[in-house]
JSON list of C-alpha atoms in Angstrom, two decimals:
[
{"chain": "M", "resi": 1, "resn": "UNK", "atom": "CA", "xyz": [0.00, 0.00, 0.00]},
{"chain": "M", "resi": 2, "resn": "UNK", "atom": "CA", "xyz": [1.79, 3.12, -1.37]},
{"chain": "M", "resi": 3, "resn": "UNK", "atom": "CA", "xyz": [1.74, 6.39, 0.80]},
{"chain": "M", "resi": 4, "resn": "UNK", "atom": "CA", "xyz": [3.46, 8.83, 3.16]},
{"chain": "M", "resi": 5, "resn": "UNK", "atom": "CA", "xyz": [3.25, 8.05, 6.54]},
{"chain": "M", "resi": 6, "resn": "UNK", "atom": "CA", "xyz": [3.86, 10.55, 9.52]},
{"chain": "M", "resi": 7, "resn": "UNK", "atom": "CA", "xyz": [5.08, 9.96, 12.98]},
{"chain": "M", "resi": 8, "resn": "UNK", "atom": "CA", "xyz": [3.71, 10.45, 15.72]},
{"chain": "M", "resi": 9, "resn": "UNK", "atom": "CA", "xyz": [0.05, 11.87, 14.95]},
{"chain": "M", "resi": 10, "resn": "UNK", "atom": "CA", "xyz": [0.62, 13.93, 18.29]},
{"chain": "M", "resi": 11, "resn": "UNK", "atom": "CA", "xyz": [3.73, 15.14, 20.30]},
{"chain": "M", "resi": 12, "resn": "UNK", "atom": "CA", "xyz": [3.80, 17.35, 22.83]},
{"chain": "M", "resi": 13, "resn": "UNK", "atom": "CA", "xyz": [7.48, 19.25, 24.18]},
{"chain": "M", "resi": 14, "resn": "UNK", "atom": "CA", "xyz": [8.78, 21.27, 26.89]},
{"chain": "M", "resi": 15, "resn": "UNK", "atom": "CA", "xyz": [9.82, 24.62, 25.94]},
{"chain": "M", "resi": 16, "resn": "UNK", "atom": "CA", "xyz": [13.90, 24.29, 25.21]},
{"chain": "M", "resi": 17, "resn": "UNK", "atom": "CA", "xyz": [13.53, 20.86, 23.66]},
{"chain": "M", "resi": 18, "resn": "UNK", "atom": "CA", "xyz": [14.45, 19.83, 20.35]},
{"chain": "M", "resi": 19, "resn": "UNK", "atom": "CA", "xyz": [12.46, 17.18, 18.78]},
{"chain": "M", "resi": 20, "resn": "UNK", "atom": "CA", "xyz": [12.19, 15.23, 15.44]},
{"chain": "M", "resi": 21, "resn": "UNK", "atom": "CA", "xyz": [9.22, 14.54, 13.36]},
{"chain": "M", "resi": 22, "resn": "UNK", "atom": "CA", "xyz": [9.04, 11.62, 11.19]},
{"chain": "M", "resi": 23, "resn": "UNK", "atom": "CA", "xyz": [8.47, 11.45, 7.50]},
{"chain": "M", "resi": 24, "resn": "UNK", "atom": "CA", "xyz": [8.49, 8.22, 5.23]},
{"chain": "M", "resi": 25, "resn": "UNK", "atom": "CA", "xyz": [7.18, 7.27, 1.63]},
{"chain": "M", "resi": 26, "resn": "UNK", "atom": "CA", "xyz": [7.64, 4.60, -0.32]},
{"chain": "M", "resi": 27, "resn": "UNK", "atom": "CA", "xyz": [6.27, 5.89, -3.70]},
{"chain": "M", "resi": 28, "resn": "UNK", "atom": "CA", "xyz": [9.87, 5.62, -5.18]},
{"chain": "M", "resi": 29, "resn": "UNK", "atom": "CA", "xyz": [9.65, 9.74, -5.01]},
{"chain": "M", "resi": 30, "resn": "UNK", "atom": "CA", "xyz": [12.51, 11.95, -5.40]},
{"chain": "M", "resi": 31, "resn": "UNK", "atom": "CA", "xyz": [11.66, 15.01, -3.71]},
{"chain": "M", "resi": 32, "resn": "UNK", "atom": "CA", "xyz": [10.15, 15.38, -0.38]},
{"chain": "M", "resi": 33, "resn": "UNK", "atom": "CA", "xyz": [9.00, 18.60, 1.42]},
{"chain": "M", "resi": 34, "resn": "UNK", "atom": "CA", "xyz": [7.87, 19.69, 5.01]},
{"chain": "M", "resi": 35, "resn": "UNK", "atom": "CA", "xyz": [5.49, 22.30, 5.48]},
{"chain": "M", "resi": 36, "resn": "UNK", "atom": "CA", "xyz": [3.70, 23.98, 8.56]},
{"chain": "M", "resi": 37, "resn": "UNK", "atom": "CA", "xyz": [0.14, 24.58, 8.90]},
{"chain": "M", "resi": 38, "resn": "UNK", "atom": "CA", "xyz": [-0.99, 27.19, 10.91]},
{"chain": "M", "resi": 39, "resn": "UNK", "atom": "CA", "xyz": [-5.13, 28.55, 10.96]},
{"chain": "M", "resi": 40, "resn": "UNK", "atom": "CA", "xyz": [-5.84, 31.12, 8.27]},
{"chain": "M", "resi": 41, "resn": "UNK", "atom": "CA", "xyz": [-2.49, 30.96, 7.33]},
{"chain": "M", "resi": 42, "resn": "UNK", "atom": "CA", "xyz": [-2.72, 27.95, 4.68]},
{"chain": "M", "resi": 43, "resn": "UNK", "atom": "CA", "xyz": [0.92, 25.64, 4.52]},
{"chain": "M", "resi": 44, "resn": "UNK", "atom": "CA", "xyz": [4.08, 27.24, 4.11]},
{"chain": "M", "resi": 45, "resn": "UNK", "atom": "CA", "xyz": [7.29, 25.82, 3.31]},
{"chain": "M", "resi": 46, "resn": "UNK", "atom": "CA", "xyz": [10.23, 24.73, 5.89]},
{"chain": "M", "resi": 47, "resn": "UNK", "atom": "CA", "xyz": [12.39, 22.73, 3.66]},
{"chain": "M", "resi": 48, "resn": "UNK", "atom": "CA", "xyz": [12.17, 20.98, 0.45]},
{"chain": "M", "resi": 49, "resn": "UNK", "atom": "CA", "xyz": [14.49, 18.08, -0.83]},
{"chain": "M", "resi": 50, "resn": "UNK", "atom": "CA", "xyz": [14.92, 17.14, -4.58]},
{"chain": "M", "resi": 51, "resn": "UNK", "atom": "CA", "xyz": [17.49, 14.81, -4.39]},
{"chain": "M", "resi": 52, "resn": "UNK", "atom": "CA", "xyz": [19.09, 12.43, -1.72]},
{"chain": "M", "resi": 53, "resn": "UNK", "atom": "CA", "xyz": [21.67, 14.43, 0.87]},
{"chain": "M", "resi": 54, "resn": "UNK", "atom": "CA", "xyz": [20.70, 17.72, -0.63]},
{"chain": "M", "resi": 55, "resn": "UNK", "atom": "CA", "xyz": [18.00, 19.96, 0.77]},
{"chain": "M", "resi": 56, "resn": "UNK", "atom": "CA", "xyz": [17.14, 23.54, 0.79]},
{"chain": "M", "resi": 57, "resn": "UNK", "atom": "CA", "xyz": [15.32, 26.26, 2.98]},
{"chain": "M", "resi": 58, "resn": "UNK", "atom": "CA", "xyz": [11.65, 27.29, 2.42]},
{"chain": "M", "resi": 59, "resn": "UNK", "atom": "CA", "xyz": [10.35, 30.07, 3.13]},
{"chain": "M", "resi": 60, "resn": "UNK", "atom": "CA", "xyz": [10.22, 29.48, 7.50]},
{"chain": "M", "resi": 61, "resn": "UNK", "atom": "CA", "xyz": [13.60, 27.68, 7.75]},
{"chain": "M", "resi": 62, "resn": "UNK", "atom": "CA", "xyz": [14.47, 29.55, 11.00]},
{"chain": "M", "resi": 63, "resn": "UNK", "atom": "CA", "xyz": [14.26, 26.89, 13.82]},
{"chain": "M", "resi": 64, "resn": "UNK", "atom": "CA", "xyz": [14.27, 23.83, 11.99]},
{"chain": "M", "resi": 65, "resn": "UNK", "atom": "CA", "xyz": [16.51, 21.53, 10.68]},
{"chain": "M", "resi": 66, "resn": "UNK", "atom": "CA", "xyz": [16.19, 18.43, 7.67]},
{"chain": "M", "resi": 67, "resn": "UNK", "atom": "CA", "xyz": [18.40, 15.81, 6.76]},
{"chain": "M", "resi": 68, "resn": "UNK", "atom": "CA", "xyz": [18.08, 13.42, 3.66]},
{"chain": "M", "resi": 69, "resn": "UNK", "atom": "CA", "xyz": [19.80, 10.09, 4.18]},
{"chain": "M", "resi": 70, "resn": "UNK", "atom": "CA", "xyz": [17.92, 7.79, 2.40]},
{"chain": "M", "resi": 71, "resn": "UNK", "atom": "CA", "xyz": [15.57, 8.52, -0.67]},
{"chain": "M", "resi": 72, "resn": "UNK", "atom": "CA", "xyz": [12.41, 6.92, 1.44]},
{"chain": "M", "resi": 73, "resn": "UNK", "atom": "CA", "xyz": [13.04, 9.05, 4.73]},
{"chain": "M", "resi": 74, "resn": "UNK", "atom": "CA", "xyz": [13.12, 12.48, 5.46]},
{"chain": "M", "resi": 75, "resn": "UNK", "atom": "CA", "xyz": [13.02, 13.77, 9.25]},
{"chain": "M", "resi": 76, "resn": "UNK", "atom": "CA", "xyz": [12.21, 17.33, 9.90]},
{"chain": "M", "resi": 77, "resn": "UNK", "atom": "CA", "xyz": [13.61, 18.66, 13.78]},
{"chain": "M", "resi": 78, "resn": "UNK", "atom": "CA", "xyz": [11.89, 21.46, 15.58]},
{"chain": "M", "resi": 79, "resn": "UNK", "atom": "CA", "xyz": [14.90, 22.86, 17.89]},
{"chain": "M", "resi": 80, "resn": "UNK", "atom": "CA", "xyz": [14.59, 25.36, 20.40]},
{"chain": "M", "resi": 81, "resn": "UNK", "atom": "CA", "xyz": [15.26, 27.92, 18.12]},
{"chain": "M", "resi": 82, "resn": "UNK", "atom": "CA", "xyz": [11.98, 28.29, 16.68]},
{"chain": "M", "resi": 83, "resn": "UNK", "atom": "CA", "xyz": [9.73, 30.69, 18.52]},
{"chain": "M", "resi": 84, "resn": "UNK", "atom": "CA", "xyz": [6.59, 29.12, 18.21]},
{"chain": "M", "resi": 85, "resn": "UNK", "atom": "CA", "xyz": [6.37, 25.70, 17.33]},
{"chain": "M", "resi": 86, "resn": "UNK", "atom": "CA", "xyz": [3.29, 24.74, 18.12]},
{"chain": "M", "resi": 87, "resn": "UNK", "atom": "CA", "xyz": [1.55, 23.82, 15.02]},
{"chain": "M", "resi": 88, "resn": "UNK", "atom": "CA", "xyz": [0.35, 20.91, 12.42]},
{"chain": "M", "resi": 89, "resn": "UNK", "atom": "CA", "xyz": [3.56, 19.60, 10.47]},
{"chain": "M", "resi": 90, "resn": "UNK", "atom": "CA", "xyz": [2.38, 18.00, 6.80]},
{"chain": "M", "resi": 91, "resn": "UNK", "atom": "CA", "xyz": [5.32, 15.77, 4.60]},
{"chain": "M", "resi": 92, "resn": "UNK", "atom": "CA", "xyz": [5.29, 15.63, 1.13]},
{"chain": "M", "resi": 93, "resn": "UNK", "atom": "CA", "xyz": [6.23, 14.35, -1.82]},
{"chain": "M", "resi": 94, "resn": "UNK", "atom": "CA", "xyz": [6.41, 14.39, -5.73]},
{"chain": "M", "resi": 95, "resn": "UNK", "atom": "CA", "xyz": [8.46, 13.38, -8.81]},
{"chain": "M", "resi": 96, "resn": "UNK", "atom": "CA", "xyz": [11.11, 16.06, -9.72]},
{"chain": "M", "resi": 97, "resn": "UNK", "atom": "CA", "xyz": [10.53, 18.12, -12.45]},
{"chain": "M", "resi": 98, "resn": "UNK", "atom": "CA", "xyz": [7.45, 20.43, -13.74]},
{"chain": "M", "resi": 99, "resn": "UNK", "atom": "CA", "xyz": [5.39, 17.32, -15.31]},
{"chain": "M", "resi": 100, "resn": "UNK", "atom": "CA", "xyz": [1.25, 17.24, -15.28]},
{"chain": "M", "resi": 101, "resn": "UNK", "atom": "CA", "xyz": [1.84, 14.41, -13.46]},
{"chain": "M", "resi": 102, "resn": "UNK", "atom": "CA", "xyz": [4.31, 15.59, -11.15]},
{"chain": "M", "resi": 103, "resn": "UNK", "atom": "CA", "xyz": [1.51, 16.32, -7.82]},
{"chain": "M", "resi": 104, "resn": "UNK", "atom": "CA", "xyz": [2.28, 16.13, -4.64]},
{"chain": "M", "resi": 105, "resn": "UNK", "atom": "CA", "xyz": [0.64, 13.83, -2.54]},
{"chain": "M", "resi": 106, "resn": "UNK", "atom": "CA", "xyz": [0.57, 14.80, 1.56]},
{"chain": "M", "resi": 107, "resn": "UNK", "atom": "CA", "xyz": [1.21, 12.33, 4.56]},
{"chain": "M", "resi": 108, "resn": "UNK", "atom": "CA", "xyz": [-1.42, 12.99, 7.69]},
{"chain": "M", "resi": 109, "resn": "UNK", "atom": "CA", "xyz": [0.61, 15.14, 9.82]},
{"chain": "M", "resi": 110, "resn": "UNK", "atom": "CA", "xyz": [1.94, 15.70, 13.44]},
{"chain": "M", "resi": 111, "resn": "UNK", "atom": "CA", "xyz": [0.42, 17.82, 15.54]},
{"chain": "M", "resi": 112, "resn": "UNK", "atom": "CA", "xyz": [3.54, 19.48, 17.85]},
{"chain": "M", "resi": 113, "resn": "UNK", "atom": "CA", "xyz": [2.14, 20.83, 21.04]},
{"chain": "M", "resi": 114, "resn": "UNK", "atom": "CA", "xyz": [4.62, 23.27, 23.24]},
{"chain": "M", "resi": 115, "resn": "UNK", "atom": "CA", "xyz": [3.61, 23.20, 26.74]},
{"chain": "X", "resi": 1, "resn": "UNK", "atom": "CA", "xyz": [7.54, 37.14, -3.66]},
{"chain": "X", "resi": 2, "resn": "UNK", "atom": "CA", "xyz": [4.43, 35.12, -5.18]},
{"chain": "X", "resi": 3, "resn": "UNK", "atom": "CA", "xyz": [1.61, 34.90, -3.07]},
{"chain": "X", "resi": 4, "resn": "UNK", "atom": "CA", "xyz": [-2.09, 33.53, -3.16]},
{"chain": "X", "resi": 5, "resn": "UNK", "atom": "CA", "xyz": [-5.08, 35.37, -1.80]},
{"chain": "X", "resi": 6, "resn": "UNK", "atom": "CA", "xyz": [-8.34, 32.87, -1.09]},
{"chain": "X", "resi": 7, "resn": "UNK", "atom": "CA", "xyz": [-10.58, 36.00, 0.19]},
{"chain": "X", "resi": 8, "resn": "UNK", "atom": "CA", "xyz": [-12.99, 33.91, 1.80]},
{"chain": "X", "resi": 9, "resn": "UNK", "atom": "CA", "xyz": [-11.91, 32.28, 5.23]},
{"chain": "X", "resi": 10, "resn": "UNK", "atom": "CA", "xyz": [-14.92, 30.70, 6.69]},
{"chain": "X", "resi": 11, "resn": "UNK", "atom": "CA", "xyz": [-18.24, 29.78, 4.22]},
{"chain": "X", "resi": 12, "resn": "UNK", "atom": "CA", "xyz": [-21.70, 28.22, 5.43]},
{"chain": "X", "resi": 13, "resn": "UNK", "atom": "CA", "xyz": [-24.01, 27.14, 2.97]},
{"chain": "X", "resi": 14, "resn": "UNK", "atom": "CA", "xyz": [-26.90, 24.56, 2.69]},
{"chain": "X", "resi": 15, "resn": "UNK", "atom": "CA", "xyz": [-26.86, 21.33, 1.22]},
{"chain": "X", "resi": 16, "resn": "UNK", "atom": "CA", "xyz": [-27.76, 21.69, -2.55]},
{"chain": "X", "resi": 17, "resn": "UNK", "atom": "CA", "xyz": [-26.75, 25.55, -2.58]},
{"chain": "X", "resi": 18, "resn": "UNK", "atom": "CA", "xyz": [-24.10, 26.75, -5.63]},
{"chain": "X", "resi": 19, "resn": "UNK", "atom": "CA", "xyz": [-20.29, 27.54, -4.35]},
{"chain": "X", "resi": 20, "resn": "UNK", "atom": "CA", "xyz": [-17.36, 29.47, -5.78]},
{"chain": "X", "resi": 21, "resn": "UNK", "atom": "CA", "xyz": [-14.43, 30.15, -3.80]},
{"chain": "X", "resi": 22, "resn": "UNK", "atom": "CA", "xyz": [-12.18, 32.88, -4.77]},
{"chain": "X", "resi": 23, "resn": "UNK", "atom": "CA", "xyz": [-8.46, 32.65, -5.58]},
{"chain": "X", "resi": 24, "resn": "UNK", "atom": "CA", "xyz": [-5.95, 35.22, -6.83]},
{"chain": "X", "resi": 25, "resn": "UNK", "atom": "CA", "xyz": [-2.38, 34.89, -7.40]},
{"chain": "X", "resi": 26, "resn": "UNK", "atom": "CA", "xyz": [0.17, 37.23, -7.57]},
{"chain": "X", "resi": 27, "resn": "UNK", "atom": "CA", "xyz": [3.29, 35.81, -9.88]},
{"chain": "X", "resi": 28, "resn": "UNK", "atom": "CA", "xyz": [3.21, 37.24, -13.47]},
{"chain": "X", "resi": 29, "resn": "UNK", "atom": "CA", "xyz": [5.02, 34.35, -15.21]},
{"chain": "X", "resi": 30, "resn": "UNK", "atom": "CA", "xyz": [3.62, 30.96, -15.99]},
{"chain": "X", "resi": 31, "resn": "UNK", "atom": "CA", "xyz": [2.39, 29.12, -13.48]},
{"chain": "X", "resi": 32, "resn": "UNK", "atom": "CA", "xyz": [0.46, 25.83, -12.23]},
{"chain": "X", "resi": 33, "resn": "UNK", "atom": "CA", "xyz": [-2.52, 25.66, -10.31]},
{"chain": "X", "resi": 34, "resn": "UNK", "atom": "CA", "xyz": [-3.88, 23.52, -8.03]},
{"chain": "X", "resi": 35, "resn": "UNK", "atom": "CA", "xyz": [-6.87, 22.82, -5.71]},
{"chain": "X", "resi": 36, "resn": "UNK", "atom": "CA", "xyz": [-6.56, 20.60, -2.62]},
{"chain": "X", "resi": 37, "resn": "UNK", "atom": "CA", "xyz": [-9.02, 19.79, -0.15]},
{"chain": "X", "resi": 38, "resn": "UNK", "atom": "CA", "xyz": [-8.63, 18.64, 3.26]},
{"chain": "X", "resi": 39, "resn": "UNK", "atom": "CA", "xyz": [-12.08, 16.50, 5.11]},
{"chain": "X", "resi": 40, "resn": "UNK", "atom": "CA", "xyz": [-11.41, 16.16, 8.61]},
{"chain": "X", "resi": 41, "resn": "UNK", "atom": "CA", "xyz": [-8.71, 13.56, 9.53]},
{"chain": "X", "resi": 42, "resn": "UNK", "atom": "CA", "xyz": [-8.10, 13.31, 6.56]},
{"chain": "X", "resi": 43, "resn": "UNK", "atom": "CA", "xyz": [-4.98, 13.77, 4.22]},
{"chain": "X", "resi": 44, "resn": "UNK", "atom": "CA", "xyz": [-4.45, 17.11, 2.02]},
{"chain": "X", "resi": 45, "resn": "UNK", "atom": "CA", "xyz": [-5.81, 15.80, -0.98]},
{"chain": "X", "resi": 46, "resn": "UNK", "atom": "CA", "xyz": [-5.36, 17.40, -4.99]},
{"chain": "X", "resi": 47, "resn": "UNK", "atom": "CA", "xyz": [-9.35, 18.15, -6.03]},
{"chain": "X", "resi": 48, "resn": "UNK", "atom": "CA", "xyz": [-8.28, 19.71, -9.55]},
{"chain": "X", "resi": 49, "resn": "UNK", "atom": "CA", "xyz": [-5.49, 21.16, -11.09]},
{"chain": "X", "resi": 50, "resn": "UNK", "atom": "CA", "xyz": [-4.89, 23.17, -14.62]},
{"chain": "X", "resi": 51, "resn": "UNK", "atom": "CA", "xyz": [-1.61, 23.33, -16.32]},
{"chain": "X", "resi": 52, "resn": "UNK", "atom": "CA", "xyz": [-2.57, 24.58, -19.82]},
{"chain": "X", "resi": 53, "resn": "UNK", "atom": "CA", "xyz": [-5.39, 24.35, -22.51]},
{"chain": "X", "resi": 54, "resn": "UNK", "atom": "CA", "xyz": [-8.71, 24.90, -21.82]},
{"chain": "X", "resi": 55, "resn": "UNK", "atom": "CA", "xyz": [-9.17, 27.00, -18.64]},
{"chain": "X", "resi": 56, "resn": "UNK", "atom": "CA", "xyz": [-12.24, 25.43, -17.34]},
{"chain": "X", "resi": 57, "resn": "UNK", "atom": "CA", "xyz": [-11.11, 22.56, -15.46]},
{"chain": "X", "resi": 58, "resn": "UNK", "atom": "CA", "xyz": [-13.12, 19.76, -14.03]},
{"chain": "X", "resi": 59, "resn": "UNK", "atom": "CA", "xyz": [-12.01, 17.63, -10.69]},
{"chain": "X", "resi": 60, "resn": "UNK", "atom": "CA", "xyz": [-13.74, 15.33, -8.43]},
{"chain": "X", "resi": 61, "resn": "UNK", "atom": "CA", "xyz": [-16.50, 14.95, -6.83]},
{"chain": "X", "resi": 62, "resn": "UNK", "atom": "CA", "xyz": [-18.23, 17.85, -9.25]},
{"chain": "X", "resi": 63, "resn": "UNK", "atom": "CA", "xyz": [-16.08, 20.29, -8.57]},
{"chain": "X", "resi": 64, "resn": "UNK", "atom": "CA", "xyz": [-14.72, 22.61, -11.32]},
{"chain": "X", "resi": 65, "resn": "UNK", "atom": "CA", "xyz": [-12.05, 25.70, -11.75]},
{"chain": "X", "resi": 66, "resn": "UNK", "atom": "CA", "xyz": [-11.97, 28.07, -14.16]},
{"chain": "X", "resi": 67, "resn": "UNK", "atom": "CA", "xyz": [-8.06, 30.36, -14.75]},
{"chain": "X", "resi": 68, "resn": "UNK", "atom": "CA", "xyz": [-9.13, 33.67, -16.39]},
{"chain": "X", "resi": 69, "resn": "UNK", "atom": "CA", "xyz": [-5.27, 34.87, -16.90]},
{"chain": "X", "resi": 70, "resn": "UNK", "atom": "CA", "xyz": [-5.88, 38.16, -17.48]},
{"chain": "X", "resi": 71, "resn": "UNK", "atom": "CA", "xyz": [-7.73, 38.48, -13.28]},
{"chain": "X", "resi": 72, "resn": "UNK", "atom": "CA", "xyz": [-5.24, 36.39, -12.34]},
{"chain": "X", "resi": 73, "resn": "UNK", "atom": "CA", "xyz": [-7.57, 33.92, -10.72]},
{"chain": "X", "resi": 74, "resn": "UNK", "atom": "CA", "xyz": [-8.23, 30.43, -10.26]},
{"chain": "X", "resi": 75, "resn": "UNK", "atom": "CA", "xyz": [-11.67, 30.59, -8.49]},
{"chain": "X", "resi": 76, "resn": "UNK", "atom": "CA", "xyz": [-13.29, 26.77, -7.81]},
{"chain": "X", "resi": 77, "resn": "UNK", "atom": "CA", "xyz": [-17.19, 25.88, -8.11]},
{"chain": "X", "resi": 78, "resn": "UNK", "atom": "CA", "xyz": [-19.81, 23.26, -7.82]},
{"chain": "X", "resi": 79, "resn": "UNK", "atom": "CA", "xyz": [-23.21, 23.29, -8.75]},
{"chain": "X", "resi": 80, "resn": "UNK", "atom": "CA", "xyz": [-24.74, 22.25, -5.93]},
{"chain": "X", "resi": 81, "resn": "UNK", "atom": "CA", "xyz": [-22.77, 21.20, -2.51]},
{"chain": "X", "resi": 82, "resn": "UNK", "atom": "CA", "xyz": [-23.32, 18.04, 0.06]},
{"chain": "X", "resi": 83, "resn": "UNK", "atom": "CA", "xyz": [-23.22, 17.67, 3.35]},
{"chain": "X", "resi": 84, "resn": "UNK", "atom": "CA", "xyz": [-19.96, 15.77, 2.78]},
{"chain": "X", "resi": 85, "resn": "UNK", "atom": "CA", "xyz": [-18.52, 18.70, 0.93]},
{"chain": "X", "resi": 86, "resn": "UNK", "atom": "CA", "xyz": [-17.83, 20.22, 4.56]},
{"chain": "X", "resi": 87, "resn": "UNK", "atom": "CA", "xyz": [-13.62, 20.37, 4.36]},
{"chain": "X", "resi": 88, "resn": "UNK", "atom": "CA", "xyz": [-11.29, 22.90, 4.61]},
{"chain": "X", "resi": 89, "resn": "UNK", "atom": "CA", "xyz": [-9.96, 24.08, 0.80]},
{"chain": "X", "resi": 90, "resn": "UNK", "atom": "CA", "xyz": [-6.93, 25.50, -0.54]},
{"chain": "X", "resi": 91, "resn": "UNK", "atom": "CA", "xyz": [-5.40, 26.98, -3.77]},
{"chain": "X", "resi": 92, "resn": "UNK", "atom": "CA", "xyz": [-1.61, 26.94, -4.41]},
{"chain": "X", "resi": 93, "resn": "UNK", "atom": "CA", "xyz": [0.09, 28.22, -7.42]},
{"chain": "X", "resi": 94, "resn": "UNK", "atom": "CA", "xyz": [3.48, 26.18, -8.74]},
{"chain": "X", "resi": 95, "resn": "UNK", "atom": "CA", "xyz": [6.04, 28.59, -10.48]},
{"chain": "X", "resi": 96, "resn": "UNK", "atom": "CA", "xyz": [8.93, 28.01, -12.69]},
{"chain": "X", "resi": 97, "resn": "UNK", "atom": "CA", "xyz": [11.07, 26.99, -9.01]},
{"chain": "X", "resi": 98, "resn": "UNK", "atom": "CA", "xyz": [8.38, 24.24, -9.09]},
{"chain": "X", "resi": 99, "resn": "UNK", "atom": "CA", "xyz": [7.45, 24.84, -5.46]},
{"chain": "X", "resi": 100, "resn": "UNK", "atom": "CA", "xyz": [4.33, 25.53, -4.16]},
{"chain": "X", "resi": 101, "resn": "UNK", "atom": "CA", "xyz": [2.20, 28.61, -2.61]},
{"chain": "X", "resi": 102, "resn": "UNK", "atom": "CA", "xyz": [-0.66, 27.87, -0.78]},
{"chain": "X", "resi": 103, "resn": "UNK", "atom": "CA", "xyz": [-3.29, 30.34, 0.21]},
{"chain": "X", "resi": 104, "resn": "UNK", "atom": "CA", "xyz": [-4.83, 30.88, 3.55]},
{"chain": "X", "resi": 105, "resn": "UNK", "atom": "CA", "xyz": [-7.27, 28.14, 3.17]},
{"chain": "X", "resi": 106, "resn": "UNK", "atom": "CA", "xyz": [-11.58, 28.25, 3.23]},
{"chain": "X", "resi": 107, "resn": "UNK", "atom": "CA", "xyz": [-13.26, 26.49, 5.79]},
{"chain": "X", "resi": 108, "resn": "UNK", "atom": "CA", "xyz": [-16.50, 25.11, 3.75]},
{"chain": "X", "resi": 109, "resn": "UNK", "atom": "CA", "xyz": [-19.04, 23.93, 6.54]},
{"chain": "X", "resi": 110, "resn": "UNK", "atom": "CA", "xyz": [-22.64, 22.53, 4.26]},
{"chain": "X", "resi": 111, "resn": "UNK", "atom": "CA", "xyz": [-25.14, 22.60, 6.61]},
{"chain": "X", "resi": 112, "resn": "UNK", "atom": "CA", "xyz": [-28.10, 19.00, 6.00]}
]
């Protein structure tokens, strides 16, 4: 069963802790994305990936960090940097390139709760 | 930088009543354009999207968008809505960087 799958659904931190979300797909996809979801505000972009061990900052890159081992995997961490974490975290992923067919399809999300 | 106006934030309607939700975008070059919708607990999921030709473009479900280039908009519709219609939407525009804009999102709530 192909698809994106997020981990956990919920987390919750203490303020000053770093923590990593998890993001996995096994659609054979080369590029992979992490956005953040806040009310009224739509998704904006944290990082994007278009190629194994390369990334590159979105538009709210302040505060997180991304690494991209392994073409299936790509873990986003919130670190105590970013000001106000507390907000729905959605993966992504696509095919490189500009292609019709080139959509990309969302994993459920993590919900990050700063107590 | 691009950006991507959906003007409406919250809509109520009844079941069987017309829709259009409004969406403008800002970049002047070419771009892609997209629909998702998200039901609740459910995944972001593409509705409709229009990448050339004919700028009336049919998705799912009965829902249809229509790119008039020169009001830079991408504005969605359906005829009549159902109960089960009730999601949160959003536009995004894809430019030449092939990355995505979103707009604020519209919370669609179809009342039985």
């Amino acid at each position: 069963d192909g698809g994106i799958t997020q981990s956990p659904k919920y987390l919750f931190r203490k303020e000053g802790q770093n923590v990593t979300l998890s993001c996995e797909q096994n659609l054979n996809h080369d590029a992979m994305y992490w956005y953040r979801q806040d009310p009224g505000q739509g998704l904006r972009l944290i990082y994007y990936s278009q190629i194994v061990n390369d990334f590159q900052k979105g538009d709210i890159a302040e505060g997180y960090s991304v690494s991209r081992e392994k073409k299936e995997s790509f873990p986003l961490t919130v670190t105590s940097a970013q000001k106000n974490p507390t907000a729905f975290y959605l993966c992504a992923s696509s095919m490189r390139g500009r292609s019709s067919y080139n959509e990309q399809f969302f994993g459920p999300g993590t919900r990050l709760t700063v107590l | 930088a691009q950006s991507v106006s959906q003007h409406n934030h919250h809509v109520i309607l009844s079941e069987a009543a017309s829709l259009e939700l409004g969406c403008n975008y800002s970049y002047g070059g070419t771009v892609n354009l997209f629909w998702y919708v998200q039901y609740p607990g459910q995944h972001l999921q593409l509705l409709l999207k229009y990448f050339s030709g004919d700028p009336l473009v049919k998705g799912i479900k009965g829902f249809e968008a229509e790119f008039i280039k020169s009001k830079f908009s991408f504005n969605l519709r359906k005829p009549s809505v159902q109960w089960s219609d009730t999601a949160e939407y959003f536009c995004a525009v894809r430019n030449a960087g092939n990355m995505l804009t979103f707009g604020g999102g519209t919370r669609l709530m179809v009342k039985p």
